[in-house]
XYZ file of C-alpha atoms in Angstrom:
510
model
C 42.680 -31.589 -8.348
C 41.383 -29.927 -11.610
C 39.028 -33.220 -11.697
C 37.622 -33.463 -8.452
C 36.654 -29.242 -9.063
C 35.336 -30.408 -11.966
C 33.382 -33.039 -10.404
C 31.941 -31.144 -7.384
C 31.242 -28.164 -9.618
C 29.035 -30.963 -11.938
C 27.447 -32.210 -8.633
C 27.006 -29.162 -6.592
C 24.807 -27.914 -9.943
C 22.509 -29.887 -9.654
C 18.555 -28.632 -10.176
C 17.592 -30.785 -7.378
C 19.079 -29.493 -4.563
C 17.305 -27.775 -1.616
C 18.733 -24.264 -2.376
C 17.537 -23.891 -5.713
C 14.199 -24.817 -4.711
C 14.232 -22.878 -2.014
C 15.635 -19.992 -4.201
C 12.713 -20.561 -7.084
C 9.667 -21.123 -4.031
C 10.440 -17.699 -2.179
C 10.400 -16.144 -5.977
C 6.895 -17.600 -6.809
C 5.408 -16.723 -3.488
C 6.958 -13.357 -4.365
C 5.454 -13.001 -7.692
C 2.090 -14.598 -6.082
C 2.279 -11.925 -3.221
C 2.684 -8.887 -5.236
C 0.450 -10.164 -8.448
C -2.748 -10.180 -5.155
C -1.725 -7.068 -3.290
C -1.613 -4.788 -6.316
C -5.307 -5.444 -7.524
C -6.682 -4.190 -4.195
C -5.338 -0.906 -5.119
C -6.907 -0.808 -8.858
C -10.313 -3.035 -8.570
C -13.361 -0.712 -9.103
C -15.611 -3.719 -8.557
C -15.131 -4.949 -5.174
C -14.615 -7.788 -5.954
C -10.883 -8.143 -5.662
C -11.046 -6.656 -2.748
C -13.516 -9.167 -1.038
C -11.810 -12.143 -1.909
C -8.183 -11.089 -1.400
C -8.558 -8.173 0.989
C -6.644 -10.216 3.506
C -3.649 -9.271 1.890
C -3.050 -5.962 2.760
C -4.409 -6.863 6.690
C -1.133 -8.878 6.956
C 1.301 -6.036 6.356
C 3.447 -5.233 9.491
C 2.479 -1.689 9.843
C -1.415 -2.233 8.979
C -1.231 -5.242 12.054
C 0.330 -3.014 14.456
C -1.933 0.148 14.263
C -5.239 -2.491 14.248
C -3.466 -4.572 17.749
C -3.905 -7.675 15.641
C -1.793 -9.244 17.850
C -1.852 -13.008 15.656
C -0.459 -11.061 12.792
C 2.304 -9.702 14.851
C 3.405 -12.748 16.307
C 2.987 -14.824 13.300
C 5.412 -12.536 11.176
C 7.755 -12.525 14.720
C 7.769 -15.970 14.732
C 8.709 -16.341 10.783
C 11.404 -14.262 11.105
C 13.097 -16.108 13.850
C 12.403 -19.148 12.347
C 13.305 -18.622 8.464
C 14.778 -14.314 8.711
C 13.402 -11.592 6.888
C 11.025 -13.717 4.706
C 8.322 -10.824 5.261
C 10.665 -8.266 3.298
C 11.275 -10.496 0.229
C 7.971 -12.916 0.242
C 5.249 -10.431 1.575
C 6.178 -6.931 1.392
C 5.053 -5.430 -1.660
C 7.473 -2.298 -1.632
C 10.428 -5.334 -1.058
C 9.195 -7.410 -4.232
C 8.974 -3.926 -6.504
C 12.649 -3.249 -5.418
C 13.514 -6.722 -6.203
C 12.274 -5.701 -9.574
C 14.477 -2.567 -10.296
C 17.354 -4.458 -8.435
C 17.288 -7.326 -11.234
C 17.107 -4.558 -14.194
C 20.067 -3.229 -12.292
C 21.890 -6.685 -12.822
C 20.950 -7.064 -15.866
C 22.637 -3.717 -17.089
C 25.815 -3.980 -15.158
C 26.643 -7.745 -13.343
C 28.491 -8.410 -10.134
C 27.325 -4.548 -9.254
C 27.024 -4.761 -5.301
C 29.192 -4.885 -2.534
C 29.351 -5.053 0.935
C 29.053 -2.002 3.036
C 29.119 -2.185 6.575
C 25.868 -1.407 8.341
C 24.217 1.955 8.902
C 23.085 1.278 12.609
C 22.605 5.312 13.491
C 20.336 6.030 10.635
C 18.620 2.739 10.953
C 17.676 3.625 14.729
C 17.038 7.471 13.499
C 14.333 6.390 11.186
C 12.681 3.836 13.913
C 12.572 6.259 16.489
C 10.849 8.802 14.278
C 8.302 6.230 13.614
C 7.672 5.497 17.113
C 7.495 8.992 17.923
C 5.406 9.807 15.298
C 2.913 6.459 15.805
C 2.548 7.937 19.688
C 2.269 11.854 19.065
C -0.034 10.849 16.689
C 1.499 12.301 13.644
C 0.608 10.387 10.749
C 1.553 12.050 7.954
C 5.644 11.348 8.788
C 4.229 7.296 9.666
C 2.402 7.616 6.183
C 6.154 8.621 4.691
C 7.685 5.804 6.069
C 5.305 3.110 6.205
C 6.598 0.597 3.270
C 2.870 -0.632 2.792
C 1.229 2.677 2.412
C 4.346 3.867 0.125
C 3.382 1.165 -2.429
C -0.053 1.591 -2.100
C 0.387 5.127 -3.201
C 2.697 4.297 -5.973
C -0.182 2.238 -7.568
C -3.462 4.471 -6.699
C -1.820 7.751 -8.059
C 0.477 6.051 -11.113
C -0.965 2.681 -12.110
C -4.656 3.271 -11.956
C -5.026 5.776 -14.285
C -3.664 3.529 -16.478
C -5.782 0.562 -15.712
C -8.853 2.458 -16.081
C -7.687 4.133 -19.290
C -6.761 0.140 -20.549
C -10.307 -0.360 -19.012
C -12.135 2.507 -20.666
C -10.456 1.151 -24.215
C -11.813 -2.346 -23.610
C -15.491 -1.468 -22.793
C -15.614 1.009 -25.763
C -14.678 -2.039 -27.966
C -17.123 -4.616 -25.952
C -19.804 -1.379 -26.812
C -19.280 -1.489 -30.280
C -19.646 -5.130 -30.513
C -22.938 -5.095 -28.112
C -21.300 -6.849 -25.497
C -21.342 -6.049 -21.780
C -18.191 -7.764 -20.271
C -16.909 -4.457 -19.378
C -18.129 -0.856 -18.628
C -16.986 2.127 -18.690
C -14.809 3.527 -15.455
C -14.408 7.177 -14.129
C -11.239 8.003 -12.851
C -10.172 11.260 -11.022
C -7.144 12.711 -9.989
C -7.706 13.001 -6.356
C -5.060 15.028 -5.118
C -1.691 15.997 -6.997
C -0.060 16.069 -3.280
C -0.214 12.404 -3.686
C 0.814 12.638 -6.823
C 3.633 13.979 -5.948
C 4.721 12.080 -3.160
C 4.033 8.866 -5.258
C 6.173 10.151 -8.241
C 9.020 11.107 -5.679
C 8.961 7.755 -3.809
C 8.849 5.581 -6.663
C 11.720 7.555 -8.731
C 13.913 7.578 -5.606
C 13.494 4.262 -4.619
C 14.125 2.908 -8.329
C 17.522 4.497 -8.582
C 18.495 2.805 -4.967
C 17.115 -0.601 -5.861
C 18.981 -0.116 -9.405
C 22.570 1.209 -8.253
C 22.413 -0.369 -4.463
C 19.467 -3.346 -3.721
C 18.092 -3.000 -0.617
C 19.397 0.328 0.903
C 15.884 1.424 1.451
C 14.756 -1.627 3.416
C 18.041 -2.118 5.488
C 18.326 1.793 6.373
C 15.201 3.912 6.347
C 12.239 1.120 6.325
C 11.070 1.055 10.244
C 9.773 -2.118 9.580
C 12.866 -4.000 8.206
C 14.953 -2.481 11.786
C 12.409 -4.013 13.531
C 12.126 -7.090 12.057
C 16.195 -7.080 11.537
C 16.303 -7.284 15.264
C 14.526 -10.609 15.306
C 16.169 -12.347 12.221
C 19.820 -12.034 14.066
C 18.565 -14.888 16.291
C 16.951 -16.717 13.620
C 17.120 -20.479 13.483
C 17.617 -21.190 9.617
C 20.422 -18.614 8.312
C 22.429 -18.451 5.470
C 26.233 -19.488 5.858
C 29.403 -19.381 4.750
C 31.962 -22.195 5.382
C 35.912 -20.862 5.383
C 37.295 -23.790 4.197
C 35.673 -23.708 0.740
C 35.635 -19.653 0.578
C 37.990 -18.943 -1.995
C 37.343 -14.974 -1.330
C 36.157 -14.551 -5.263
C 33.255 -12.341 -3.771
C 30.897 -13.627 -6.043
C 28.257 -13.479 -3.560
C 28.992 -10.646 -2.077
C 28.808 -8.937 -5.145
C 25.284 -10.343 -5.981
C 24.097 -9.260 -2.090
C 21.281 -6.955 -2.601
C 21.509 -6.762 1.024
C 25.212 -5.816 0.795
C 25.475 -8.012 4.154
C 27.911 -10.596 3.224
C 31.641 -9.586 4.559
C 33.851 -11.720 2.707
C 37.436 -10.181 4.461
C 35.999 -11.489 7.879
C 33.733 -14.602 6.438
C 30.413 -13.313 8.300
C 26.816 -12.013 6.929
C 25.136 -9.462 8.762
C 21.696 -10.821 9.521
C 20.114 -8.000 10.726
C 20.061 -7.019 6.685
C 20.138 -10.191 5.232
C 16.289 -11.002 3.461
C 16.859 -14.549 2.832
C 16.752 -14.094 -1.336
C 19.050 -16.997 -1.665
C 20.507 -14.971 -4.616
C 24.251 -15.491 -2.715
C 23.746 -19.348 -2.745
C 23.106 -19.357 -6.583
C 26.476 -17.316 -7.693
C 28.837 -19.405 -5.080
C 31.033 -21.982 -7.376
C 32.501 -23.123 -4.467
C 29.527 -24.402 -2.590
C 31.034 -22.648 0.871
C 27.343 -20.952 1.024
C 24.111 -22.766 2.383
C 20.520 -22.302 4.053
C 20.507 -24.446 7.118
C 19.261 -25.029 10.828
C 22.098 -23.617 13.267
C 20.009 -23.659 16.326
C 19.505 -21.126 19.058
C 23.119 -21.410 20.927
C 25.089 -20.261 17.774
C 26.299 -16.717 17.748
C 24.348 -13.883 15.691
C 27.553 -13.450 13.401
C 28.070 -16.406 10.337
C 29.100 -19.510 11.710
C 30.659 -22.559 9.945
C 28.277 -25.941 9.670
C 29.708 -28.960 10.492
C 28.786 -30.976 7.260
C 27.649 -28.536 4.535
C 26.320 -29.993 0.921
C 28.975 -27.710 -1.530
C 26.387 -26.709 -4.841
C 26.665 -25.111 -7.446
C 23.947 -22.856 -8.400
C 22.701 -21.039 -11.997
C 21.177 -18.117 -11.332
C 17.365 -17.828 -12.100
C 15.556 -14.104 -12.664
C 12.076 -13.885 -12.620
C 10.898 -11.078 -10.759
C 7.577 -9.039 -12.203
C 8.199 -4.965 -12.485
C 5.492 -2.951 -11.665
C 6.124 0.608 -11.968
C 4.474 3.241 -15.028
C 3.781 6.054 -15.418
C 1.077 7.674 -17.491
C -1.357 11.285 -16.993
C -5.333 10.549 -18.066
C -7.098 13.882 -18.489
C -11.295 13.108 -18.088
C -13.192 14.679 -20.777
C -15.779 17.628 -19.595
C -19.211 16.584 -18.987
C -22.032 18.271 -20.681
C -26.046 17.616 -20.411
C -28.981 19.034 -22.709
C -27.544 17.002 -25.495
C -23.963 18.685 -25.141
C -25.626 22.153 -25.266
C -25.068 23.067 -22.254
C -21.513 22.489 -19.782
C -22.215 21.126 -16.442
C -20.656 23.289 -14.021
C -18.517 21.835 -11.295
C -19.766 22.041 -7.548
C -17.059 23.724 -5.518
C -16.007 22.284 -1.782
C -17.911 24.125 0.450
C -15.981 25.481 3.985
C -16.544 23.460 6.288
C -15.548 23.760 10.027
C -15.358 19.935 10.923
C -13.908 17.748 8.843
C -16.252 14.652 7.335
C -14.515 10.973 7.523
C -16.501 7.697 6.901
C -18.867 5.865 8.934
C -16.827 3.076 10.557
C -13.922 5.796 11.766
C -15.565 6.914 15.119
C -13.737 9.711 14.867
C -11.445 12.100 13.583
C -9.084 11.065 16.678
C -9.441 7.455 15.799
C -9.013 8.127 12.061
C -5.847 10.208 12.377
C -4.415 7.881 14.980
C -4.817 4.406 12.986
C -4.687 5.488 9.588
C -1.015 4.946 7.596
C -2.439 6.637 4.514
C -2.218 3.856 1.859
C -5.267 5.009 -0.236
C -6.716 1.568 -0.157
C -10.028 2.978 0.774
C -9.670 6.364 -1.339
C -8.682 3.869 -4.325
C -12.349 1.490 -3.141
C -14.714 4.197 -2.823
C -16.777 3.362 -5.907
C -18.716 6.751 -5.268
C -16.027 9.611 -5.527
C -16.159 10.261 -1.876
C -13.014 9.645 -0.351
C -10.586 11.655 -1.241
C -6.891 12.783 0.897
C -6.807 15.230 3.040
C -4.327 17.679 2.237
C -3.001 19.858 5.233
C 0.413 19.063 6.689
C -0.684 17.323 10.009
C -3.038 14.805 8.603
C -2.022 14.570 4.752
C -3.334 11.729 2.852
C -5.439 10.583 5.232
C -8.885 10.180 3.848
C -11.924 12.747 3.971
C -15.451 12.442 2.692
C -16.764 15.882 0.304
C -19.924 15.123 -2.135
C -18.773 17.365 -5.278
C -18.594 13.942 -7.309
C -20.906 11.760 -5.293
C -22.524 10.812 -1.833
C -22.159 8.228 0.533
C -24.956 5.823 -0.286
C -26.294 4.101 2.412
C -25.930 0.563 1.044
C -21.817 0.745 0.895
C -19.393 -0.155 3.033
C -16.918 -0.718 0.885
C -14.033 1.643 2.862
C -14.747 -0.167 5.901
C -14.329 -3.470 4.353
C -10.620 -3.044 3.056
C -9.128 -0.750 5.598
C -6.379 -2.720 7.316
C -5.422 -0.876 9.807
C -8.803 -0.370 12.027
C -8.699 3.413 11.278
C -12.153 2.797 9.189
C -13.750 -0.230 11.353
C -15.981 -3.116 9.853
C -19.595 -2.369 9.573
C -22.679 -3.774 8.314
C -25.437 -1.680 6.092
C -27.620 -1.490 8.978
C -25.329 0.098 11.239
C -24.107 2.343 8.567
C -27.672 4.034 8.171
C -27.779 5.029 12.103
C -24.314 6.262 12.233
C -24.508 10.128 12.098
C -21.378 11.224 10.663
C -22.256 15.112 9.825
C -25.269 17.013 10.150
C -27.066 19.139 6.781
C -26.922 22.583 6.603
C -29.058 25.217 4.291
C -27.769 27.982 2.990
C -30.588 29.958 1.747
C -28.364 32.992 -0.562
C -27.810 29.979 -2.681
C -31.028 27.932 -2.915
C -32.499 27.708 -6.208
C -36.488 28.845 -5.109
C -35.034 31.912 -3.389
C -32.767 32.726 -6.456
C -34.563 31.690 -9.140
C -38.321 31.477 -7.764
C -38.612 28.311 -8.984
C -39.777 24.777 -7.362
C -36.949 22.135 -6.350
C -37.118 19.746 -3.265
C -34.456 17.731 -4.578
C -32.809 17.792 -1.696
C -35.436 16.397 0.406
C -36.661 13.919 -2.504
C -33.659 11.940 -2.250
C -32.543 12.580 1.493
C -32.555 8.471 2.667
C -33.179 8.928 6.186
C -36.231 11.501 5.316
C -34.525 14.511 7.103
C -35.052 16.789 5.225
C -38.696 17.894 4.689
C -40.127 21.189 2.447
C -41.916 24.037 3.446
C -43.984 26.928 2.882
C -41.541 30.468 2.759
C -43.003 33.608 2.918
C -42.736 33.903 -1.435
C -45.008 31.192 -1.358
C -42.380 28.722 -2.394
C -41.252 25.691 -0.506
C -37.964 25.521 0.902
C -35.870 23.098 2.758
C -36.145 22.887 6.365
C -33.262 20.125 7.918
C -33.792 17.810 11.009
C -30.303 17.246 12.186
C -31.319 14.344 14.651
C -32.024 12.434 11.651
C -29.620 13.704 9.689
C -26.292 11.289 9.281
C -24.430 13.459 7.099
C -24.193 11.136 3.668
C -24.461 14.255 1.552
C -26.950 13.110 -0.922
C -28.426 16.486 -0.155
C -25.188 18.477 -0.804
C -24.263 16.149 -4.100
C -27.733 16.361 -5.957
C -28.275 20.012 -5.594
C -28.473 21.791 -9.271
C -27.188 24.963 -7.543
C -23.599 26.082 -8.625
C -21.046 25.859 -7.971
C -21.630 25.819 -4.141
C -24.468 23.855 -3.187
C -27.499 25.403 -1.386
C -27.028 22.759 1.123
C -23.723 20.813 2.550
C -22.936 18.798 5.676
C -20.962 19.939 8.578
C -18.970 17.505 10.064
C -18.951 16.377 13.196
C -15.465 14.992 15.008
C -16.995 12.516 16.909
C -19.436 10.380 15.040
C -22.852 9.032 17.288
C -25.592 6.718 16.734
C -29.182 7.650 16.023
């Protein structure tokens, strides 16, 4: 008897067999998946983002809010064919917890176990969502959405130290009169972020380390959802009684903490189809196969199963740091002189990009991911920080304007809350309208000349005139006017601007 074990354990090890690879080909699409998804969140060029900006468009949430109904269906139709594929292949926020999960392993083995499913909470959190998606109250979506929560993580953490690891390069390539990199500004745009970034990563890095998946399989909207499809998926994972020796093994590696070893059955609804289970069983009583549509949703035995024996294989990438980069203080006249820093003026409308339509629009589509925030090559973008709408995106010119020639935010939102546009339409879409505010105006002040607003207003609405000092002074057109703030971003008056745009909450063409 010893022998034949002995035997079957030799065979059932094989490197060949069909659960290995499977096992090693969902871990490289993993590592593929996150190692394209993260540079769309740290690119400065645009150039990541143009090439690979499909990436984030095929998130769950992102496909729902933009109705693109083939990316719905597609994932739908994955997940009853393979199971939760999307949470362990696709889903960035999945892969990083696969990360702290495997530095969890490697500190203490054998560390999970099976807990029987949280259905009430589960159901909780989804109906929140829902709620929240149709009363329109984005802020809780942004909280939940597993997209925009890694998104965040890498914007507000990881960049700074990209650009830093950038900065350090191009001072190098400087000194050696080479050009392959230049220098990057980065700012901190918004410590609520921050915040929430810090909080979300640190929380879900102790569940991934002590527990796996207890984010995905009871707070993530999107795993319930899909959970509800991969019960009645065709390909499942299972267990055969007769070679179950109850050692738990597999259980105990279950990230998932789906596999019920007492009753013999694994709990789909959690299960993310990491194959990790298949590579601890000695017994080969687990396996990855086609059960067909008439078999019940609980585990099943096969009729002919192929016992293996697996080694288990770790190579999942860990992306989490964290690091503070403090930007040095600008000075002009030779350093003689410190550059004051234009204050946000009070505004009674809200500005948001060309491409939203509208603040409705915006606030109704947008999941908060700081994709676009993290694009805008200008400083423009930056989140919006009041309860209702927070970390949705809003356009203020104290670091830049919104040149005419970019539509860069437009190109990489996934979610349709900033639609695709082309530079032409950008320059007739009136987002805002100039205002002059004549206490602060540099001529009136100072009784000196200026016109730079008007000198570099691109749609030539803004024209000077005669006052009664004899002095020229703005005077604005706001039918031409579409609110880019080149105006409000070039004025030398400090630190309020002699001239800002007013927003307007529902954009129109000109």
């Amino acid at each position: 008897m010893k022998i034949n074990e002995k035997t079957n354990s030799k065979h059932t090890g094989k490197k060949g067999s069909p659960e290995k690879s499977l096992k090693v080909i969902r871990r490289i699409l993993a590592a593929i998946s996150i190692l394209l998804i993260t540079p769309l969140f740290l690119d400065f060029t645009g150039t990541w983002q143009a090439i690979f900006g499909w990436m984030a468009k095929i998130q769950f949430l992102p496909a729902l809010l933009s109705l693109n109904v083939i990316i719905i269906l597609a994932l739908i139709i994955i997940t009853l064919l393979l199971g939760r594929l999307y949470c362990s292949v696709i889903c960035p926020l999945g892969i990083m917890q696969d990360g702290f999960g495997w530095l969890g392993k490697k500190a203490k083995k054998n560390r999970y176990s099976y807990s029987a499913p949280k259905n009430i909470l589960r159901y909780i959190f989804l109906g929140i969502m829902v709620i929240a998606i149709v009363a329109g109250l984005n802020s809780m979506v942004a909280l939940l959405a597993p997209y925009s929560a890694y998104g965040r993580i890498v914007s507000s953490i990881l960049k700074p130290v990209y650009i830093w690891g950038n900065n350090i390069l191009a001072s190098w390539a400087e000194q050696n009169n080479s050009y392959a990199f230049y220098q990057a500004e980065y700012w901190t745009n918004g410590y609520g972020v921050l915040v929430v970034a810090a909080v979300t990563l640190v929380a879900l890095a102790i569940l991934a380390w002590r527990n796996g998946r207890t984010y995905c399989n009871t707070i993530c909207p999107v795993g319930t959802v899909l959970g509800f499809f991969s019960r009645f998926s065709l390909f499942r994972i299972v267990l055969d009684k007769s070679k179950c020796v109850d050692c738990k093994l597999c259980s105990r590696n279950c990230k998932a903490s789906c596999i019920d070893i007492p009753n013999h059955e694994v709990d789909y609804s959690r299960c993310v189809t990491c194959f990790d289970c298949i590579g601890k069983c000695n017994k080969g009583a687990l396996s990855y196969i086609y059960v067909g549509i008439k078999n019940s949703q609980k585990t099943s035995e096969p009729e002919k199963v192929d016992g293996s024996r697996r080694q288990f294989l770790s190579t999942a990438a860990i992306l989490g740091t964290t690091a503070a980069v403090t930007a040095a203080d600008k000075t002009v006249d030779g350093g003689l002189a410190a550059i004051e820093d234009k204050k946000i003026p009070e505004r009674k409308t809200r500005i948001v990009p060309p491409g939203a339509i509208s603040l409705r629009n915006l606030h109704t589509h947008c999941t908060s991911c700081q994709l676009c925030v993290s694009a805008c090559p200008n400083g423009v973008l930056r989140p919006m920080t009041d309860f209702e709408n927070f970390m949705q995106p809003e356009s203020s010119y104290e670091r830049g304007y919104c040149r005419p020639e970019c539509t860069r935010c437009s190109d990489v939102c996934p979610t349709g809350a900033i639609r695709p546009l082309d530079t032409s339409e950008k320059s007739s879409i009136q987002i805002g309208h100039a205002v002059w505010v004549k206490a602060n105006c540099v001529p009136v002040t100072d009784g000196v000349e200026c016109g730079n607003c008007a000198r570099h207003c691109p749609t030539g609405a803004i024209t000077m005139v005669e006052s009664e000092s004899g002095l020229k002074i703005p005077a604005v057109n706001t039918e031409r006017c579409i609110g880019c703030g080149a105006c409000e971003n070039l004025c030398p008056a400090r630190p309020f601007s002699a001239i800002y745009v007013e927003g307007h909450e529902n954009h129109r063409i000109i």
